[in-house]
mmCIF file of C-alpha atoms in Angstrom:
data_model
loop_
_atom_site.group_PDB
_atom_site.id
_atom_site.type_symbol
_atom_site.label_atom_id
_atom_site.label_comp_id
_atom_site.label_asym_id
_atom_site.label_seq_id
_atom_site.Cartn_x
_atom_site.Cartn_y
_atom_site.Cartn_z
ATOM 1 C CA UNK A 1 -59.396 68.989 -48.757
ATOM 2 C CA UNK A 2 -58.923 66.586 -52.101
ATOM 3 C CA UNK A 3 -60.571 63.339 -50.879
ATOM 4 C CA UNK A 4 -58.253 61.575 -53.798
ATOM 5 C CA UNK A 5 -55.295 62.975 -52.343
ATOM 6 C CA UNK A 6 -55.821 62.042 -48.995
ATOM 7 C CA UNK A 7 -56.367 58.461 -49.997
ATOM 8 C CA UNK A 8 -53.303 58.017 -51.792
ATOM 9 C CA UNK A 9 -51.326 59.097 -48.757
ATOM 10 C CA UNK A 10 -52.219 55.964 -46.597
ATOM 11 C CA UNK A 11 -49.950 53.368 -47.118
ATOM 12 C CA UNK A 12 -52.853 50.798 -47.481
ATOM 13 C CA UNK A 13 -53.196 52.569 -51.289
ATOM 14 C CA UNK A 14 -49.502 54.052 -52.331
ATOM 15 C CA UNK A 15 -49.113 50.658 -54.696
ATOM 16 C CA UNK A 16 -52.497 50.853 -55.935
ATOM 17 C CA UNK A 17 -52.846 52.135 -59.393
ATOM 18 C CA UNK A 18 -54.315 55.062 -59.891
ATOM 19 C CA UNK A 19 -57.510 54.221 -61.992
ATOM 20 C CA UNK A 20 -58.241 52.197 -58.851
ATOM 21 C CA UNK A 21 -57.654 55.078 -56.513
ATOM 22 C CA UNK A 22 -60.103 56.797 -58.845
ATOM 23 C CA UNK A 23 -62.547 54.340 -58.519
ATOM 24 C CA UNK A 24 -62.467 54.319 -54.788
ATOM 25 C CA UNK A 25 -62.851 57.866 -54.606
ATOM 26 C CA UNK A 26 -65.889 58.194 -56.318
ATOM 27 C CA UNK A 27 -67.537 55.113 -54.456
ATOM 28 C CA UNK A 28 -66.283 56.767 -50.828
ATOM 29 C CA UNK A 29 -67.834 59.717 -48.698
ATOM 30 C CA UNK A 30 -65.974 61.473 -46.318
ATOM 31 C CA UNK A 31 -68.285 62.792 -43.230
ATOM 32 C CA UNK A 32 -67.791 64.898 -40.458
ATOM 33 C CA UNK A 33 -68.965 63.364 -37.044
ATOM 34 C CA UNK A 34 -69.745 65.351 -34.069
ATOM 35 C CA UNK A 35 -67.585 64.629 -30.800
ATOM 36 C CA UNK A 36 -70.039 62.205 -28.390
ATOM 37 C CA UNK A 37 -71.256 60.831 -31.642
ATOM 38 C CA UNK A 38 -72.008 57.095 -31.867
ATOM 39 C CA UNK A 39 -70.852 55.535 -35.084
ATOM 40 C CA UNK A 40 -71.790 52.103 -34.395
ATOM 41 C CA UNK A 41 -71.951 49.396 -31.316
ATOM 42 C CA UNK A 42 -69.945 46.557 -30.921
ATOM 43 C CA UNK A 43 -72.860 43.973 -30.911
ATOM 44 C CA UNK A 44 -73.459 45.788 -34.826
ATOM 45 C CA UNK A 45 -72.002 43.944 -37.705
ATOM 46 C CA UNK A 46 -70.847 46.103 -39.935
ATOM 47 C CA UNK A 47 -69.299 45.931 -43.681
ATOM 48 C CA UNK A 48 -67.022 49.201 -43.570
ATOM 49 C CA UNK A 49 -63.634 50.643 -43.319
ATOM 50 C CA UNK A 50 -62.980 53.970 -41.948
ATOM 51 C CA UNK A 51 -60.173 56.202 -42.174
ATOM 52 C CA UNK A 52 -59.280 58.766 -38.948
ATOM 53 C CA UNK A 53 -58.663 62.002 -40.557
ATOM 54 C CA UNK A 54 -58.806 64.317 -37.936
ATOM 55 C CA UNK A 55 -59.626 63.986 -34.351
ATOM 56 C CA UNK A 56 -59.955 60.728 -32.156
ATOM 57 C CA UNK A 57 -62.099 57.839 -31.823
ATOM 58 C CA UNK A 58 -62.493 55.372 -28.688
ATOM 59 C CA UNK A 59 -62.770 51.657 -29.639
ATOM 60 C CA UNK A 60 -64.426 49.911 -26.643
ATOM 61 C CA UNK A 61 -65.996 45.990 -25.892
ATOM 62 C CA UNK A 62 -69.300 45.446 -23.661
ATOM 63 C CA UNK A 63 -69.466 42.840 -21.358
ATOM 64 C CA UNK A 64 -72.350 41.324 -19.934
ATOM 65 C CA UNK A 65 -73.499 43.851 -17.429
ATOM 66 C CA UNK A 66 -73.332 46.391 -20.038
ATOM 67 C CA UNK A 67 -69.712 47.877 -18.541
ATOM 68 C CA UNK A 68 -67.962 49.427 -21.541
ATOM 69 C CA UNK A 69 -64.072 48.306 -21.506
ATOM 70 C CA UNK A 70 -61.934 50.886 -23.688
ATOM 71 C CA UNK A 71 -59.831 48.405 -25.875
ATOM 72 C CA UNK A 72 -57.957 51.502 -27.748
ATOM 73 C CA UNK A 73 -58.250 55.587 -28.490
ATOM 74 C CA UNK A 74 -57.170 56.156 -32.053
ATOM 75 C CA UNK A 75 -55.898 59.913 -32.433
ATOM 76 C CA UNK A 76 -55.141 61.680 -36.096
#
């Protein structure tokens, strides 16, 4: 699928112009992850933005004993 395409269809981009768009497409990846897949840890800073294209992701918090707490589940 056109990774240009795709990111003109979130609403963050559909003002942006589209040299810009350009620009972001050829300085983004898109990856496929494997279900059970860690993408990072909550204690991990990390400078990124990612975009759910297909599938679902589970956004969870540890506490001190190491419980996980699931904050949200983002589906496509």
């Amino acid at each position: 699928m056109n990774k240009l395409r795709l990111l003109s269809e979130i609403s963050l981009f559909e003002e942006m112009p589209d040299n810009k768009l350009k620009e972001i497409d050829m300085i983004t990846q898109m990856t496929t992850v494997k279900k059970g897949t860690l993408i990072y840890t909550p204690d991990t800073p990390v400078e990124v933005l990612y975009f759910l294209k297909q599938g679902q992701v589970r956004l969870y918090r540890v506490n001190e004993e190491g419980k996980q707490f699931t904050i949200d589940v983002l589906v496509d």
